Amino acid sequence: MITMKSLLATVLVLLIPLMSPSNATASKPNILLIMADDVGCDAIGCYGGQSHPTPHIDALARGGMQFSHAYSMPVCHPSRVCLMTGRYPFRFGAEGMKWGDFPEAAEGISIGDRMKQAGYATAVAGKWQLCMMKNDLQHPRRVGFDSWCLFGWHEGGRYHDPLIYQNGQRREDTLSKYGPDLYVEFLIDFMRQSRRDGKPFFAYYPMALCHDVTDDLKGRHVAPYKDGRWMTYAEMISSMDDMVGRLVAALEQMEIRDETLILFTTDNGTPAASYLSVDADGKMARPKVFSIRNGEVVPGGKGKHDDTGTRVPLIANWPGHVRAGTQTDQMVDLTDYLPTVADVAGLEDEDVFRDGISFAPPLFGDARKRQRDWIYSEHRGKRSIRSPQFRLHDDGRFFDLITDPNERQPLSIDDLPHEANQAHARLQRRLNELKTPADR
């Protein structure tokens, strides 16, 4: 006769494997990391943006966690070094600050390398900007990516008739095609193949969108969008959102949406201007870019150390694991992504120096382990550091961001109240410490 006690014991035996951290889905989810280009919070609907509909990105926020204190560097290259290495660029000395290059010391310890250590298939598609690809066709492989599809930075177009290198070869089939379509198709094929192979995947999508076209191709211009012009910023935002929607739909079609953590962020704030057309003299015209956010007109702030240049979206979505509809004030910067995905993948601590701190604990409901209370920023010899309330620039300017979010009137250091004086001293000590290159 089956007793209630024996029935419960049987049920527990059946459930234990499902609850175990060693369960493949629980311990090694697929990870899709999307980093859009030149998109500040002001351009995203769920962050109060009103100029550009972003329904697919907004849906990720409704179904996951939205961070209100996520930050980047003021411009794209140092942001990419941060994300790829988990370190601030100055940690690599002059090599870390060299525009469009990647520190040789970071080869073997990058985010791609780390995910391969966890048994992941790895791929990257979109914008690389970490080498001149024509001169180093295997560079992505050396930093941990099994496969790649990347446009030739400052070699040709990234959108229409794009110049693309795929797995060490220049593609010859891109005429009359749209680059973002090709990057997304490549990633979908990669994810589908990884599923067939039974391996978890790490798909990194540093988008070309929404950076405008380049103007340094020695007397020629890249292919226009239509009517002799390139895409407006609004059109690029719409396309960016569409690409996010296509990737989510593909995961659903493959029936692996619930097994996939999606992280969406950007590399810096909205640009102040964007190339749109050619004037009567054949020069590229670059009108200003503005967005409306929460009823206020916000000019693009890319390149600035303030919030218009460095405060960016961050959305985490993993059905059944990241609680839907949640928001957090936890501070995150781009050095934190490498330790976070390593943490999610189940890797143990490593004997490699990282500036970043994993934000996996707050993703899954444990905010107690989160320690970051400052954000560091550097660009063209200028540095700044901020807490949730204050920002200190290395030229001595000190702002209360609660009362002066646009940083119009620096505080008088001699007249600071006690709490502000303590905050200033803490930030100054930390800024002074952030100068030393990493030993390893």
Coordinates of C-alpha atoms in Angstrom, one line a residue:
M1 CA 0.0 0.0 0.0
I2 CA 1.4 3.4 -1.0
T3 CA 1.4 5.8 2.0
M4 CA 1.3 9.6 1.8
K5 CA 4.9 9.6 3.2
S6 CA 6.2 7.3 0.5
L7 CA 4.4 9.3 -2.2
L8 CA 6.0 12.5 -1.1
A9 CA 9.4 10.9 -1.0
T10 CA 9.0 9.7 -4.6
V11 CA 7.9 13.2 -5.7
L12 CA 11.0 14.8 -4.0
V13 CA 13.3 12.3 -5.7
L14 CA 11.8 13.3 -9.1
L15 CA 12.0 17.0 -8.4
I16 CA 15.6 17.1 -7.0
P17 CA 17.3 16.9 -10.4
L18 CA 15.1 19.8 -11.7
M19 CA 16.0 22.0 -8.7
S20 CA 19.7 21.2 -8.8
P21 CA 22.1 23.9 -9.8
S22 CA 23.8 21.4 -12.1
N23 CA 20.7 21.3 -14.3
A24 CA 22.0 22.6 -17.7
T25 CA 19.3 25.1 -18.2
A26 CA 19.5 26.6 -14.7
S27 CA 23.3 26.7 -14.5
K28 CA 24.3 27.5 -18.1
P29 CA 21.7 29.6 -19.9
N30 CA 22.2 30.9 -23.3
I31 CA 23.3 34.6 -23.2
L32 CA 22.5 37.2 -25.8
L33 CA 24.3 40.4 -25.1
I34 CA 23.2 43.4 -27.2
M35 CA 25.0 46.7 -27.2
A36 CA 23.5 49.4 -29.3
D37 CA 25.7 52.2 -30.6
D38 CA 25.1 55.9 -29.8
V39 CA 21.8 55.5 -27.9
G40 CA 21.2 57.3 -24.6
C41 CA 18.3 56.7 -22.2
D42 CA 16.5 59.7 -23.8
A43 CA 15.9 57.6 -27.0
I44 CA 14.3 54.6 -25.3
G45 CA 10.6 54.5 -24.6
C46 CA 10.7 52.6 -21.3
Y47 CA 13.2 55.3 -20.0
G48 CA 10.9 58.1 -20.7
G49 CA 11.8 58.7 -24.3
Q50 CA 9.0 60.1 -26.4
S51 CA 10.5 60.8 -29.8
H52 CA 11.1 57.2 -31.0
P53 CA 8.9 54.2 -30.5
T54 CA 10.8 51.2 -29.2
P55 CA 8.2 48.6 -28.6
H56 CA 10.4 45.5 -28.6
I57 CA 13.0 47.0 -26.2
D58 CA 10.1 48.2 -24.0
A59 CA 8.7 44.7 -23.9
L60 CA 12.0 43.3 -22.7
A61 CA 11.8 45.9 -19.8
R62 CA 8.3 44.9 -18.9
G63 CA 9.2 41.3 -18.8
G64 CA 12.5 41.7 -16.9
M65 CA 14.6 44.1 -14.9
Q66 CA 15.3 47.8 -15.8
F67 CA 18.4 49.5 -14.3
S68 CA 18.2 53.2 -13.7
H69 CA 21.9 53.7 -12.9
A70 CA 23.8 52.0 -15.7
Y71 CA 26.8 53.8 -17.2
S72 CA 29.3 53.7 -20.0
M73 CA 32.3 55.7 -21.1
P74 CA 31.5 58.9 -23.0
V75 CA 32.4 57.4 -26.4
C76 CA 32.5 54.0 -28.0
H77 CA 36.0 52.7 -28.1
P78 CA 36.8 52.9 -24.3
S79 CA 33.3 51.5 -23.7
R80 CA 34.2 48.5 -25.8
V81 CA 37.5 47.9 -24.0
C82 CA 35.6 48.0 -20.7
L83 CA 33.0 45.5 -21.8
M84 CA 35.5 43.1 -23.5
T85 CA 38.0 43.1 -20.6
G86 CA 36.2 44.0 -17.4
R87 CA 38.9 46.7 -16.9
Y88 CA 39.1 50.4 -17.4
P89 CA 41.3 51.3 -20.4
F90 CA 44.0 53.0 -18.4
R91 CA 44.7 49.6 -16.8
F92 CA 46.5 48.7 -20.1
G93 CA 48.6 51.9 -20.2
A94 CA 48.8 53.8 -23.5
E95 CA 47.7 50.7 -25.4
G96 CA 44.3 50.7 -23.7
M97 CA 43.7 54.3 -24.8
K98 CA 44.7 53.8 -28.5
W99 CA 41.7 54.5 -30.6
G100 CA 40.4 51.6 -32.6
D101 CA 42.9 49.1 -31.1
F102 CA 42.7 46.3 -28.5
P103 CA 45.4 45.7 -25.9
E104 CA 47.5 42.7 -26.7
A105 CA 47.6 42.0 -22.9
A106 CA 43.9 41.4 -23.0
E107 CA 44.1 38.6 -25.5
G108 CA 43.3 35.4 -23.7
I109 CA 41.3 37.1 -20.8
S110 CA 38.5 38.7 -22.8
I111 CA 34.8 38.1 -22.4
G112 CA 34.8 35.7 -25.3
D113 CA 37.7 33.7 -23.7
R114 CA 35.9 33.6 -20.4
M115 CA 32.7 32.2 -21.9
K116 CA 34.7 29.6 -23.8
Q117 CA 36.1 28.5 -20.5
A118 CA 32.5 27.9 -19.4
G119 CA 31.9 25.6 -22.4
Y120 CA 30.0 28.1 -24.5
A121 CA 29.9 28.5 -28.2
T122 CA 30.8 32.1 -28.9
A123 CA 30.0 34.5 -31.7
V124 CA 30.0 38.3 -32.4
A125 CA 28.3 40.2 -35.2
G126 CA 28.1 43.9 -36.0
K127 CA 30.6 46.6 -35.0
W128 CA 34.1 45.5 -33.8
Q129 CA 36.2 48.7 -33.8
L130 CA 39.0 46.9 -31.9
C131 CA 41.3 46.6 -34.9
M132 CA 41.5 47.4 -38.6
M133 CA 40.0 44.1 -39.7
K134 CA 41.6 44.0 -43.2
N135 CA 45.0 44.0 -41.4
D136 CA 44.1 41.4 -38.8
L137 CA 41.5 39.0 -40.2
Q138 CA 41.7 36.5 -37.2
H139 CA 41.6 39.0 -34.4
P140 CA 38.1 38.0 -33.1
R141 CA 39.3 34.4 -32.8
R142 CA 42.3 35.5 -30.7
V143 CA 40.0 37.1 -28.2
G144 CA 37.6 34.2 -27.8
F145 CA 35.1 34.1 -30.6
D146 CA 34.4 31.0 -32.6
S147 CA 32.7 32.9 -35.4
W148 CA 32.1 36.5 -36.4
C149 CA 30.4 38.7 -38.9
L150 CA 31.8 42.3 -38.6
F151 CA 31.8 45.4 -40.8
G152 CA 35.1 46.8 -41.8
W153 CA 35.4 49.8 -39.5
H154 CA 36.4 52.9 -41.5
E155 CA 36.8 50.7 -44.6
G156 CA 33.3 50.9 -46.0
G157 CA 29.6 51.0 -45.3
R158 CA 28.0 49.4 -42.3
Y159 CA 24.4 49.7 -43.5
H160 CA 23.7 49.7 -47.3
D161 CA 26.2 47.7 -49.4
P162 CA 28.2 47.0 -46.3
L163 CA 31.8 45.9 -46.2
I164 CA 31.8 42.8 -44.0
Y165 CA 34.3 40.3 -42.9
Q166 CA 33.0 36.9 -41.8
N167 CA 35.2 34.3 -40.2
G168 CA 38.4 35.7 -41.7
Q169 CA 37.1 36.3 -45.2
R170 CA 35.5 39.4 -46.9
R171 CA 32.0 38.7 -47.9
E172 CA 31.3 39.1 -51.6
D173 CA 27.5 39.0 -51.4
T174 CA 26.6 42.2 -49.7
L175 CA 25.7 44.4 -52.7
S176 CA 22.2 45.9 -52.3
K177 CA 21.9 44.3 -48.9
Y178 CA 21.4 45.9 -45.5
G179 CA 24.1 45.3 -42.9
P180 CA 21.9 44.9 -39.8
D181 CA 19.9 42.2 -41.6
L182 CA 23.1 40.3 -42.3
Y183 CA 24.4 40.6 -38.7
V184 CA 21.1 39.4 -37.3
E185 CA 20.7 36.6 -39.7
F186 CA 24.3 35.5 -38.9
L187 CA 23.5 35.4 -35.1
I188 CA 20.2 33.5 -35.6
D189 CA 22.0 30.9 -37.7
F190 CA 24.7 30.7 -35.0
M191 CA 22.1 30.3 -32.2
R192 CA 20.3 27.6 -34.2
Q193 CA 23.5 25.7 -34.9
S194 CA 24.4 25.9 -31.2
R195 CA 21.0 24.5 -30.3
R196 CA 21.5 21.6 -32.7
D197 CA 25.0 20.9 -31.2
G198 CA 23.6 20.9 -27.7
K199 CA 25.9 23.7 -26.5
P200 CA 24.9 26.9 -24.6
F201 CA 25.8 30.0 -26.6
F202 CA 27.2 33.4 -25.9
A203 CA 26.0 35.7 -28.8
Y204 CA 27.5 39.2 -28.6
Y205 CA 25.7 41.8 -30.8
P206 CA 27.6 45.1 -30.8
M207 CA 25.1 46.8 -33.1
A208 CA 26.1 49.2 -35.9
L209 CA 22.8 51.0 -35.2
C210 CA 22.5 53.8 -34.4
H211 CA 25.9 55.3 -35.3
D212 CA 25.8 57.5 -38.4
V213 CA 27.8 56.7 -41.5
T214 CA 31.5 57.5 -41.7
D215 CA 33.0 60.5 -43.6
D216 CA 36.6 59.5 -44.0
L217 CA 36.7 57.2 -47.0
K218 CA 39.1 59.3 -49.1
G219 CA 36.8 61.1 -51.4
R220 CA 33.9 58.7 -51.6
H221 CA 30.7 58.2 -49.6
V222 CA 29.0 55.0 -48.5
A223 CA 25.8 53.9 -50.2
P224 CA 22.8 56.1 -49.2
Y225 CA 19.6 54.8 -47.7
K226 CA 17.2 56.4 -50.2
D227 CA 16.6 59.7 -52.1
G228 CA 20.4 60.4 -51.9
R229 CA 20.4 60.6 -48.2
W230 CA 21.4 58.3 -45.3
M231 CA 19.1 57.2 -42.5
T232 CA 17.9 59.7 -40.0
Y233 CA 18.5 59.0 -36.3
A234 CA 14.8 58.2 -35.9
E235 CA 14.9 55.7 -38.7
M236 CA 18.0 54.1 -37.2
I237 CA 16.3 53.8 -33.8
S238 CA 13.3 52.2 -35.4
S239 CA 15.6 49.7 -37.2
M240 CA 17.5 49.0 -34.0
D241 CA 14.3 48.1 -32.2
D242 CA 13.2 45.9 -35.1
M243 CA 16.5 43.9 -34.9
V244 CA 16.0 43.3 -31.2
G245 CA 12.5 42.1 -32.0
R246 CA 13.8 39.7 -34.7
L247 CA 16.3 38.1 -32.3
V248 CA 13.6 37.6 -29.6
A249 CA 11.2 36.2 -32.1
A250 CA 13.9 33.8 -33.3
L251 CA 14.6 32.6 -29.8
E252 CA 10.9 32.0 -29.4
Q253 CA 10.6 30.1 -32.7
M254 CA 13.5 27.9 -31.6
E255 CA 11.7 27.3 -28.3
I256 CA 14.7 28.5 -26.3
R257 CA 13.5 31.8 -25.1
D258 CA 13.1 30.6 -21.5
E259 CA 16.6 29.3 -21.6
T260 CA 18.2 32.6 -22.7
L261 CA 19.3 35.6 -20.7
I262 CA 19.1 38.8 -22.8
L263 CA 21.1 41.8 -21.8
F264 CA 20.5 45.1 -23.6
T265 CA 22.6 48.2 -23.2
T266 CA 24.5 50.8 -25.2
D267 CA 28.0 52.2 -25.5
N268 CA 27.4 55.9 -24.8
G269 CA 24.8 58.6 -25.0
T270 CA 22.9 59.9 -28.0
P271 CA 25.1 61.8 -30.5
A272 CA 24.9 65.6 -30.8
A273 CA 24.6 65.3 -34.6
S274 CA 24.2 62.7 -37.3
Y275 CA 25.3 62.6 -40.9
L276 CA 22.3 62.8 -43.2
S277 CA 23.1 64.1 -46.6
V278 CA 25.6 65.8 -48.9
D279 CA 25.4 69.6 -49.4
A280 CA 25.9 71.5 -52.6
D281 CA 29.7 71.5 -52.2
G282 CA 29.8 67.7 -51.8
K283 CA 30.4 67.9 -48.1
M284 CA 28.5 65.7 -45.7
A285 CA 25.8 67.6 -43.7
R286 CA 25.3 66.7 -40.1
P287 CA 22.2 68.1 -38.5
K288 CA 21.8 68.1 -34.7
V289 CA 20.1 65.3 -32.8
F290 CA 17.5 66.0 -30.1
S291 CA 15.1 63.7 -28.2
I292 CA 12.1 64.4 -26.0
R293 CA 12.3 62.7 -22.7
N294 CA 9.6 63.0 -20.0
G295 CA 8.4 66.2 -21.8
E296 CA 11.8 67.9 -22.0
V297 CA 14.0 68.4 -25.0
V298 CA 17.3 66.6 -24.5
P299 CA 20.2 67.3 -26.9
G300 CA 22.6 64.5 -27.7
G301 CA 25.5 64.3 -25.2
K302 CA 27.9 61.7 -26.6
G303 CA 31.4 62.6 -25.6
K304 CA 30.4 64.4 -22.4
H305 CA 31.1 63.1 -18.9
D306 CA 27.6 64.1 -17.7
D307 CA 24.5 61.9 -17.8
T308 CA 23.7 62.7 -21.4
G309 CA 27.0 61.1 -22.4
T310 CA 27.4 58.3 -19.9
R311 CA 24.1 57.2 -18.5
V312 CA 22.7 54.4 -20.7
P313 CA 19.9 51.8 -20.7
L314 CA 20.4 48.4 -19.2
I315 CA 17.6 45.8 -19.4
A316 CA 18.0 42.2 -18.3
N317 CA 15.3 39.6 -19.4
W318 CA 15.2 35.9 -18.6
P319 CA 11.7 34.5 -18.2
G320 CA 11.2 32.6 -15.0
H321 CA 14.5 33.8 -13.6
V322 CA 14.7 37.6 -13.7
R323 CA 11.5 38.9 -12.1
A324 CA 9.3 40.7 -14.6
G325 CA 8.5 44.4 -14.3
T326 CA 11.2 45.1 -11.7
Q327 CA 13.4 48.2 -11.5
T328 CA 16.7 48.7 -9.6
D329 CA 18.9 51.6 -8.6
Q330 CA 22.0 49.4 -8.4
M331 CA 24.9 51.1 -10.1
V332 CA 26.5 49.2 -13.1
D333 CA 29.2 50.1 -15.6
L334 CA 30.5 48.3 -18.6
T335 CA 33.3 46.6 -16.8
D336 CA 30.7 44.7 -14.9
Y337 CA 29.4 42.7 -17.8
L338 CA 32.3 40.2 -18.1
P339 CA 32.1 39.1 -14.4
T340 CA 28.3 39.0 -14.6
V341 CA 28.1 36.7 -17.6
A342 CA 30.9 34.5 -16.1
D343 CA 28.9 34.4 -12.9
V344 CA 25.7 33.4 -14.7
A345 CA 27.6 30.7 -16.6
G346 CA 28.7 29.2 -13.3
L347 CA 32.4 30.0 -13.4
E348 CA 34.4 30.2 -10.2
D349 CA 36.5 33.3 -9.3
E350 CA 39.6 33.7 -11.4
D351 CA 43.1 34.8 -10.7
V352 CA 42.8 37.8 -13.1
F353 CA 42.4 41.4 -12.1
R354 CA 39.0 42.9 -13.1
D355 CA 37.6 46.3 -12.2
G356 CA 34.1 45.0 -12.8
I357 CA 31.8 43.5 -10.2
S358 CA 29.1 40.9 -11.1
F359 CA 25.5 42.2 -11.0
A360 CA 24.1 38.7 -11.2
P361 CA 23.0 38.7 -7.5
P362 CA 20.6 41.6 -7.9
L363 CA 19.3 40.1 -11.2
F364 CA 18.1 37.1 -9.2
G365 CA 16.8 38.9 -6.2
D366 CA 19.8 39.2 -3.9
A367 CA 20.9 42.9 -3.7
R368 CA 22.9 42.4 -0.5
K369 CA 26.1 41.2 -2.4
R370 CA 26.2 44.3 -4.7
Q371 CA 29.0 46.6 -3.6
R372 CA 29.4 49.2 -6.4
D373 CA 28.7 52.8 -5.2
W374 CA 30.7 54.8 -7.7
I375 CA 31.2 55.0 -11.5
Y376 CA 34.4 56.0 -13.2
S377 CA 34.7 57.7 -16.6
E378 CA 37.6 58.8 -18.8
H379 CA 37.9 60.3 -22.3
R380 CA 40.7 62.2 -24.0
G381 CA 42.7 62.9 -20.9
K382 CA 39.7 64.0 -18.8
R383 CA 38.4 61.9 -15.9
S384 CA 35.4 61.9 -13.6
I385 CA 33.9 59.8 -10.9
R386 CA 30.3 59.8 -9.5
S387 CA 28.2 58.3 -6.8
P388 CA 24.4 58.1 -7.0
Q389 CA 24.3 61.8 -5.8
F390 CA 27.5 63.5 -6.7
R391 CA 30.0 63.8 -9.6
L392 CA 33.6 64.9 -9.2
H393 CA 35.7 65.9 -12.3
D394 CA 39.4 65.8 -12.2
D395 CA 39.6 69.5 -12.8
G396 CA 38.0 70.0 -9.3
R397 CA 34.4 70.7 -10.3
F398 CA 31.9 69.0 -8.0
F399 CA 28.2 68.7 -8.6
D400 CA 25.1 67.6 -6.6
L401 CA 23.3 65.6 -9.3
I402 CA 20.0 65.6 -7.3
T403 CA 19.6 69.4 -7.3
D404 CA 21.7 70.0 -10.5
P405 CA 21.4 67.0 -12.8
N406 CA 22.6 69.0 -15.8
E407 CA 25.8 70.1 -14.0
R408 CA 25.3 73.8 -14.5
Q409 CA 26.6 75.2 -11.2
P410 CA 29.6 73.5 -9.4
L411 CA 29.5 73.5 -5.6
S412 CA 31.9 75.6 -3.7
I413 CA 34.3 73.1 -2.0
D414 CA 34.9 75.5 0.9
D415 CA 31.2 75.7 1.7
L416 CA 30.1 72.1 1.5
P417 CA 27.8 70.7 4.2
H418 CA 29.2 67.8 6.3
E419 CA 27.7 64.9 4.2
A420 CA 28.7 66.5 0.9
N421 CA 32.1 67.1 2.2
Q422 CA 32.5 63.5 3.2
A423 CA 31.2 62.4 -0.2
H424 CA 33.7 64.7 -1.9
A425 CA 36.6 63.3 0.1
R426 CA 35.6 59.7 -0.7
L427 CA 35.3 60.4 -4.4
Q428 CA 38.6 62.3 -4.4
R429 CA 40.4 59.4 -2.8
R430 CA 39.0 56.9 -5.2
L431 CA 39.8 59.1 -8.2
N432 CA 43.4 59.4 -7.0
E433 CA 43.6 55.6 -6.7
L434 CA 42.3 55.0 -10.3
K435 CA 45.6 55.6 -12.0
T436 CA 47.6 52.4 -11.8
P437 CA 47.9 49.9 -14.7
A438 CA 47.0 46.3 -13.9
D439 CA 49.9 43.8 -13.4
R440 CA 48.1 40.9 -15.1

